[in-house]
Tab-separated table of C-alpha atoms and ligand atoms in Angstrom:
chain	number	residue	atom	x	y	z
A	1	UNK	CA	-1.724	23.290	-1.181
A	2	UNK	CA	0.778	25.880	-0.737
A	3	UNK	CA	-0.018	26.829	2.803
A	4	UNK	CA	2.649	26.279	4.700
A	5	UNK	CA	1.323	23.873	6.534
A	6	UNK	CA	2.573	20.832	7.496
A	7	UNK	CA	1.198	17.439	9.362
A	8	UNK	CA	3.652	15.517	10.917
A	9	UNK	CA	2.763	11.991	12.298
A	10	UNK	CA	5.024	9.432	14.300
A	11	UNK	CA	4.071	5.339	15.316
A	12	UNK	CA	4.532	4.600	18.848
A	13	UNK	CA	7.763	4.075	19.219
A	14	UNK	CA	9.986	6.225	22.087
A	15	UNK	CA	12.654	7.535	19.476
A	16	UNK	CA	10.073	7.911	16.631
A	17	UNK	CA	8.061	10.878	19.110
A	18	UNK	CA	11.156	11.860	20.076
A	19	UNK	CA	12.139	12.790	16.023
A	20	UNK	CA	8.512	14.560	15.243
A	21	UNK	CA	8.926	16.675	18.275
A	22	UNK	CA	12.116	17.980	16.428
A	23	UNK	CA	11.303	18.371	13.343
A	24	UNK	CA	7.957	20.271	14.546
A	25	UNK	CA	10.462	22.829	16.089
A	26	UNK	CA	12.698	22.436	13.482
A	27	UNK	CA	9.596	23.398	10.834
A	28	UNK	CA	8.085	26.265	13.137
A	29	UNK	CA	11.883	27.920	13.273
A	30	UNK	CA	11.577	27.888	9.391
A	31	UNK	CA	8.278	29.342	9.093
A	32	UNK	CA	5.720	26.461	8.854
A	33	UNK	CA	2.646	25.589	10.684
A	34	UNK	CA	2.466	21.536	11.513
A	35	UNK	CA	-0.777	21.424	12.959
A	36	UNK	CA	-2.242	19.352	16.056
A	37	UNK	CA	-4.462	17.656	13.856
A	38	UNK	CA	-4.745	16.300	10.926
A	39	UNK	CA	-5.340	19.031	7.960
A	40	UNK	CA	-6.361	17.333	4.685
A	41	UNK	CA	-5.623	20.957	3.008
A	42	UNK	CA	-1.749	20.949	3.818
A	43	UNK	CA	0.743	20.950	1.856
A	44	UNK	CA	2.699	18.136	2.653
A	45	UNK	CA	2.473	15.104	5.520
A	46	UNK	CA	4.978	13.745	7.089
A	47	UNK	CA	5.313	10.193	8.393
A	48	UNK	CA	7.785	9.255	10.808
A	49	UNK	CA	8.698	5.109	11.374
A	50	UNK	CA	8.338	2.642	8.892
A	51	UNK	CA	6.402	1.107	5.796
A	52	UNK	CA	3.661	0.550	8.309
A	53	UNK	CA	3.384	3.982	9.460
A	54	UNK	CA	3.068	5.273	6.400
A	55	UNK	CA	0.385	2.931	5.298
A	56	UNK	CA	-1.221	3.758	8.529
A	57	UNK	CA	-1.261	7.498	8.089
A	58	UNK	CA	-2.651	6.425	4.444
A	59	UNK	CA	-5.550	4.700	5.202
A	60	UNK	CA	-6.746	6.916	8.620
A	61	UNK	CA	-6.815	9.445	6.330
A	62	UNK	CA	-8.465	7.744	3.656
A	63	UNK	CA	-5.548	8.516	1.228
A	64	UNK	CA	-5.113	12.160	1.004
A	65	UNK	CA	-4.156	14.010	-1.885
A	66	UNK	CA	-1.169	15.865	-0.433
A	67	UNK	CA	2.914	14.300	-0.564
A	68	UNK	CA	3.530	12.160	2.243
A	69	UNK	CA	7.065	12.182	3.169
A	70	UNK	CA	8.659	9.636	5.122
A	71	UNK	CA	11.387	9.642	7.944
A	72	UNK	CA	12.664	6.313	8.070
A	73	UNK	CA	13.641	5.508	12.383
A	74	UNK	CA	15.374	1.928	12.195
A	75	UNK	CA	12.905	-0.441	10.023
A	76	UNK	CA	12.649	-1.652	6.411
A	77	UNK	CA	11.595	1.527	4.947
A	78	UNK	CA	10.885	1.118	1.067
A	79	UNK	CA	8.210	3.976	0.804
A	80	UNK	CA	10.323	5.992	3.366
A	81	UNK	CA	12.921	8.662	2.206
A	82	UNK	CA	14.773	10.346	4.503
A	83	UNK	CA	17.080	9.253	7.190
A	84	UNK	CA	16.286	11.702	10.730
A	85	UNK	CA	19.779	13.146	10.887
A	86	UNK	CA	18.996	14.713	7.382
A	87	UNK	CA	15.691	17.272	8.620
A	88	UNK	CA	17.620	20.356	8.124
A	89	UNK	CA	19.232	19.370	4.484
A	90	UNK	CA	15.598	18.546	3.984
A	91	UNK	CA	13.489	21.709	5.772
A	92	UNK	CA	16.586	23.061	3.058
A	93	UNK	CA	15.560	21.783	-0.032
A	94	UNK	CA	12.191	21.553	0.533
A	95	UNK	CA	12.188	25.275	0.846
A	96	UNK	CA	13.622	25.695	-2.409
A	97	UNK	CA	11.131	23.548	-4.037
A	98	UNK	CA	14.462	20.849	-4.417
A	99	UNK	CA	12.811	17.488	-4.592
A	100	UNK	CA	10.817	14.756	-7.154
A	101	UNK	CA	7.357	13.376	-6.708
A	102	UNK	CA	6.545	10.033	-7.624
A	103	UNK	CA	3.257	9.609	-8.189
A	104	UNK	CA	2.322	5.478	-7.072
A	105	UNK	CA	-1.148	3.990	-8.522
A	106	UNK	CA	-3.310	1.961	-6.111
A	107	UNK	CA	-5.612	-1.016	-6.646
A	108	UNK	CA	-8.780	-0.898	-5.557
A	109	UNK	CA	-12.179	-3.557	-5.073
A	110	UNK	CA	-15.681	-3.345	-5.105
A	111	UNK	CA	-17.983	-6.203	-3.273
A	112	UNK	CA	-20.885	-6.976	-3.133
A	113	UNK	CA	-22.687	-8.915	-1.022
A	114	UNK	CA	-25.955	-9.849	0.368
A	115	UNK	CA	-25.965	-6.934	2.667
A	116	UNK	CA	-24.933	-4.253	0.286
A	117	UNK	CA	-21.730	-3.123	-1.650
A	118	UNK	CA	-18.411	-1.906	-0.049
A	119	UNK	CA	-15.280	-1.378	-1.089
A	120	UNK	CA	-11.415	-0.575	-0.405
A	121	UNK	CA	-8.212	0.786	-1.475
A	122	UNK	CA	-4.752	-0.603	-1.647
A	123	UNK	CA	-1.755	0.905	-1.876
A	124	UNK	CA	0.731	-2.291	-1.610
A	125	UNK	CA	-1.817	-4.513	-2.077
A	126	UNK	CA	-5.335	-6.407	-1.476
A	127	UNK	CA	-5.662	-10.242	-0.370
A	128	UNK	CA	-9.287	-11.695	-0.742
A	129	UNK	CA	-8.422	-15.146	2.045
A	130	UNK	CA	-10.421	-17.436	3.927
A	131	UNK	CA	-11.174	-17.133	7.480
A	132	UNK	CA	-10.109	-19.563	10.173
A	133	UNK	CA	-7.410	-21.084	7.881
A	134	UNK	CA	-9.569	-22.416	5.733
A	135	UNK	CA	-9.160	-23.315	1.531
A	136	UNK	CA	-11.156	-20.747	-0.069
A	137	UNK	CA	-11.955	-21.421	-3.900
A	138	UNK	CA	-12.443	-18.779	-5.807
A	139	UNK	CA	-14.028	-18.703	-9.911
A	140	UNK	CA	-11.735	-16.326	-11.338
A	141	UNK	CA	-12.296	-14.603	-14.622
A	142	UNK	CA	-9.797	-11.452	-16.383
A	143	UNK	CA	-11.773	-9.190	-18.357
A	144	UNK	CA	-14.850	-11.260	-19.864
A	145	UNK	CA	-13.041	-14.500	-20.253
A	146	UNK	CA	-13.277	-17.333	-17.120
A	147	UNK	CA	-9.403	-18.332	-16.693
A	148	UNK	CA	-9.483	-20.715	-13.594
A	149	UNK	CA	-11.125	-22.056	-10.311
A	150	UNK	CA	-8.715	-21.198	-7.565
A	151	UNK	CA	-8.317	-23.149	-4.811
A	152	UNK	CA	-5.985	-22.420	-1.705
A	153	UNK	CA	-5.212	-19.862	0.508
A	154	UNK	CA	-6.566	-16.703	-1.483
A	155	UNK	CA	-4.655	-14.281	-3.701
A	156	UNK	CA	-2.768	-11.395	-3.539
A	157	UNK	CA	-3.671	-8.393	-6.319
A	158	UNK	CA	-0.891	-5.755	-6.077
A	159	UNK	CA	0.682	-2.898	-7.055
A	160	UNK	CA	3.810	-1.890	-8.473
A	161	UNK	CA	4.452	-0.318	-5.534
A	162	UNK	CA	3.215	-3.379	-3.424
A	163	UNK	CA	5.533	-5.667	-5.222
A	164	UNK	CA	8.446	-5.244	-2.944
A	165	UNK	CA	5.692	-6.395	-0.585
A	166	UNK	CA	3.978	-9.580	0.786
A	167	UNK	CA	4.088	-10.132	-3.089
A	168	UNK	CA	7.621	-10.842	-3.405
A	169	UNK	CA	7.748	-13.465	-0.090
A	170	UNK	CA	5.210	-15.002	-2.635
A	171	UNK	CA	7.983	-15.159	-5.564
A	172	UNK	CA	6.152	-12.445	-7.194
A	173	UNK	CA	8.087	-10.538	-9.600
A	174	UNK	CA	9.638	-6.737	-8.709
A	175	UNK	CA	7.810	-3.892	-10.966
A	176	UNK	CA	9.434	-0.681	-11.665
A	177	UNK	CA	6.526	1.505	-9.926
A	178	UNK	CA	6.492	2.974	-13.663
A	179	UNK	CA	4.882	0.675	-14.864
A	180	UNK	CA	0.819	0.710	-14.498
A	181	UNK	CA	0.101	-3.060	-14.289
A	182	UNK	CA	-1.336	-5.183	-11.826
A	183	UNK	CA	0.056	-8.904	-10.360
A	184	UNK	CA	-1.692	-11.545	-9.153
A	185	UNK	CA	-0.131	-13.657	-7.540
A	186	UNK	CA	-1.701	-16.883	-5.502
A	187	UNK	CA	-1.122	-17.812	-1.995
A	188	UNK	CA	-0.783	-21.570	-1.113
A	189	UNK	CA	-2.539	-22.582	-4.775
A	190	UNK	CA	-3.111	-26.621	-4.414
A	191	UNK	CA	-3.015	-28.314	-7.295
A	192	UNK	CA	-4.409	-32.099	-7.652
A	193	UNK	CA	-6.638	-33.937	-9.658
A	194	UNK	CA	-8.829	-32.255	-7.388
A	195	UNK	CA	-7.756	-28.771	-7.808
A	196	UNK	CA	-6.087	-27.470	-10.596
A	197	UNK	CA	-4.928	-23.015	-10.578
A	198	UNK	CA	-1.777	-21.154	-11.856
A	199	UNK	CA	1.560	-21.994	-9.633
A	200	UNK	CA	2.515	-18.717	-10.972
A	201	UNK	CA	1.230	-14.749	-10.721
A	202	UNK	CA	-0.030	-12.950	-13.771
A	203	UNK	CA	0.163	-9.557	-14.362
A	204	UNK	CA	-2.315	-6.924	-16.277
A	205	UNK	CA	-2.592	-4.353	-17.787
A	206	UNK	CA	-4.704	-1.569	-16.103
A	207	UNK	CA	-7.328	-1.495	-18.260
A	208	UNK	CA	-8.074	-5.107	-17.275
A	209	UNK	CA	-10.265	-6.329	-13.890
A	210	UNK	CA	-10.542	-9.489	-12.289
A	211	UNK	CA	-13.824	-10.629	-11.033
A	212	UNK	CA	-14.379	-13.195	-8.448
A	213	UNK	CA	-16.722	-15.493	-7.887
A	214	UNK	CA	-16.552	-17.479	-3.870
A	215	UNK	CA	-17.793	-20.416	-3.822
A	216	UNK	CA	-20.574	-20.215	-1.158
A	217	UNK	CA	-19.246	-20.378	2.648
A	218	UNK	CA	-21.219	-21.611	5.074
A	219	UNK	CA	-20.290	-20.066	8.120
A	220	UNK	CA	-16.972	-18.939	7.373
A	221	UNK	CA	-16.695	-15.105	6.371
A	222	UNK	CA	-13.880	-13.804	3.629
A	223	UNK	CA	-11.118	-11.640	4.754
A	224	UNK	CA	-10.474	-8.712	2.703
A	225	UNK	CA	-7.257	-7.237	4.026
A	226	UNK	CA	-5.798	-4.265	2.132
A	227	UNK	CA	-2.403	-3.314	2.769
A	228	UNK	CA	-2.348	-5.210	6.318
A	229	UNK	CA	-5.944	-3.765	7.277
A	230	UNK	CA	-8.083	-6.677	8.093
A	231	UNK	CA	-11.847	-6.739	6.902
A	232	UNK	CA	-14.621	-9.736	7.093
A	233	UNK	CA	-17.422	-10.060	5.028
A	234	UNK	CA	-20.062	-12.932	4.542
A	235	UNK	CA	-22.219	-13.742	2.082
A	236	UNK	CA	-19.694	-12.507	-0.848
A	237	UNK	CA	-21.176	-12.706	-4.190
A	238	UNK	CA	-18.911	-11.196	-6.176
A	239	UNK	CA	-15.378	-8.885	-6.073
A	240	UNK	CA	-13.776	-7.149	-8.452
A	241	UNK	CA	-10.160	-5.539	-8.900
A	242	UNK	CA	-9.304	-2.725	-11.064
A	243	UNK	CA	-6.626	-0.568	-10.948
A	244	UNK	CA	-7.349	2.967	-9.137
A	245	UNK	CA	-7.742	6.203	-10.388
A	246	UNK	CA	-6.277	7.087	-6.623
A	247	UNK	CA	-2.759	8.363	-7.002
A	248	UNK	CA	-0.330	8.539	-3.870
A	249	UNK	CA	2.172	11.094	-4.397
A	250	UNK	CA	5.344	10.558	-2.331
A	251	UNK	CA	8.343	13.107	-2.067
A	252	UNK	CA	11.387	11.695	-3.047
A	253	UNK	CA	14.737	13.820	-3.168
A	254	UNK	CA	17.483	14.501	-5.570
A	255	UNK	CA	19.493	11.886	-5.666
A	256	UNK	CA	16.459	8.891	-5.740
A	257	UNK	CA	16.669	5.773	-7.983
A	258	UNK	CA	14.226	2.632	-7.625
A	259	UNK	CA	16.222	0.314	-8.413
A	260	UNK	CA	19.209	1.244	-5.994
A	261	UNK	CA	16.737	1.550	-3.463
A	262	UNK	CA	16.089	-2.054	-4.469
A	263	UNK	CA	19.019	-3.180	-4.272
A	264	UNK	CA	19.673	-1.582	-1.315
A	265	UNK	CA	16.861	-3.208	0.548
A	266	UNK	CA	17.014	-6.606	-0.892
A	267	UNK	CA	20.764	-8.049	-2.128
B	1	LIG	P1	4.169	-5.171	9.095
B	1	LIG	O1	3.587	-7.013	9.480
B	1	LIG	O2	4.076	-5.155	10.730
B	1	LIG	O3	5.694	-5.524	7.764
B	1	LIG	C1	5.461	-6.006	6.756
B	1	LIG	C2	6.889	-5.647	6.669
B	1	LIG	O4	6.996	-5.367	5.435
B	1	LIG	C3	7.854	-4.748	7.245
B	1	LIG	O5	9.118	-5.094	7.351
B	1	LIG	C4	7.323	-3.169	6.665
B	1	LIG	O6	8.238	-2.305	6.195
B	1	LIG	C5	7.465	-4.254	4.811
B	1	LIG	N1	7.011	-3.188	4.396
B	1	LIG	C6	5.465	-2.835	3.753
B	1	LIG	N2	5.030	-1.978	2.726
B	1	LIG	C7	6.627	-2.538	1.941
B	1	LIG	C8	6.680	-2.039	0.605
B	1	LIG	N3	5.779	-1.475	-0.649
B	1	LIG	N4	8.421	-2.864	0.456
B	1	LIG	C9	8.962	-3.539	0.842
B	1	LIG	N5	8.772	-3.983	2.017
B	1	LIG	C10	7.220	-3.077	2.717
B	1	LIG	O7	2.689	-4.896	8.467
B	1	LIG	P2	2.980	-3.636	8.047
B	1	LIG	O8	4.450	-2.648	8.109
B	1	LIG	O9	1.808	-3.416	8.927
B	1	LIG	O10	3.212	-3.273	6.484
B	1	LIG	C11	1.579	-3.892	5.898
B	1	LIG	C12	2.098	-4.447	4.258
B	1	LIG	O11	2.822	-6.537	5.099
B	1	LIG	C13	0.990	-5.741	3.797
B	1	LIG	O12	0.787	-4.161	3.032
B	1	LIG	C14	1.822	-6.582	3.018
B	1	LIG	O13	2.599	-5.957	1.876
B	1	LIG	C15	3.485	-6.916	4.194
B	1	LIG	N6	2.955	-7.872	4.627
B	1	LIG	C16	4.093	-8.900	4.464
B	1	LIG	C17	4.021	-10.389	4.715
B	1	LIG	C18	4.966	-11.061	4.190
B	1	LIG	O14	5.977	-10.522	3.322
B	1	LIG	N7	4.959	-12.667	4.247
B	1	LIG	C19	2.765	-10.682	5.336
B	1	LIG	C20	1.927	-10.013	5.998
B	1	LIG	C21	2.030	-8.566	5.204
B	1	LIG	P3	8.998	-1.645	7.681
B	1	LIG	O15	9.687	-2.474	8.430
B	1	LIG	O16	9.315	-0.329	7.179
B	1	LIG	O17	7.531	-1.527	8.394
């Protein structure tokens, strides 16, 4: 790192592309190299768009190690730090090293199926749910204790960074990203004389893992959705969710404050 190379990516909308071209010019004038293709050795990756654009860049490049900066072009922009009008100020501050790096924790899942073992990573969350809008039945253990037979639409295992995303819409808690926890939030849990499951989120320390044995699906598969990216699996025998060692580094400018951001986006 420290190569003077900065990756710049934008989502598909015309305004984001315009900002991308402008930023590339400004960076080149300031002595930086902007490669045509993603450079894994670059010192920074800039993602222009909304949170979705940032999550896409992250997944397309398998959670690369350099810091990310998000430029928000009119979306929710929870991860996105900079307004396009502040590009010059950013380059000025960046050259002087006047920024902070926020370390965001991630979640992983390892799936054992009849066909083999698969794993996925999420910055916001990983969801397990049924296919074709069908209810799913999951035997859930936390650590070495069997907890419940969940029945419902599915469960969301979210990180602190993802607590303000899908988790929040489901009634889960907003978690300060300085905490190292995972939150398990049910999606439409059934509570009848036939089925009983927790109706609220549960919050776990980073040492604990969650093991799930799904009840055998006849024809339908199970959907694993990581930050919005869907994967279908059949014959799933076991899923293990755990806190991951992979850290996503997000560049924050000097006046960043998590709770102020929460207030401006939600209240
Ligand atoms: P999307 O369906 O196009 O957009 C989902 C919305 O969530 C966008 O407004 C996005 O912000 C926002 N968002 C993403 N990460 C966030 C975070 N950490 N905190 C607060 N808001 C956040 O999908 P997408 O843009 O590709 O994002 C994927 C994410 O969508 C998933 O990880 C999941 O959390 C979320 N999602 C939410 C619901 C729900 O709330 N009911 C349902 C499905 C998925 P931008 O506008 O800046 O892109």
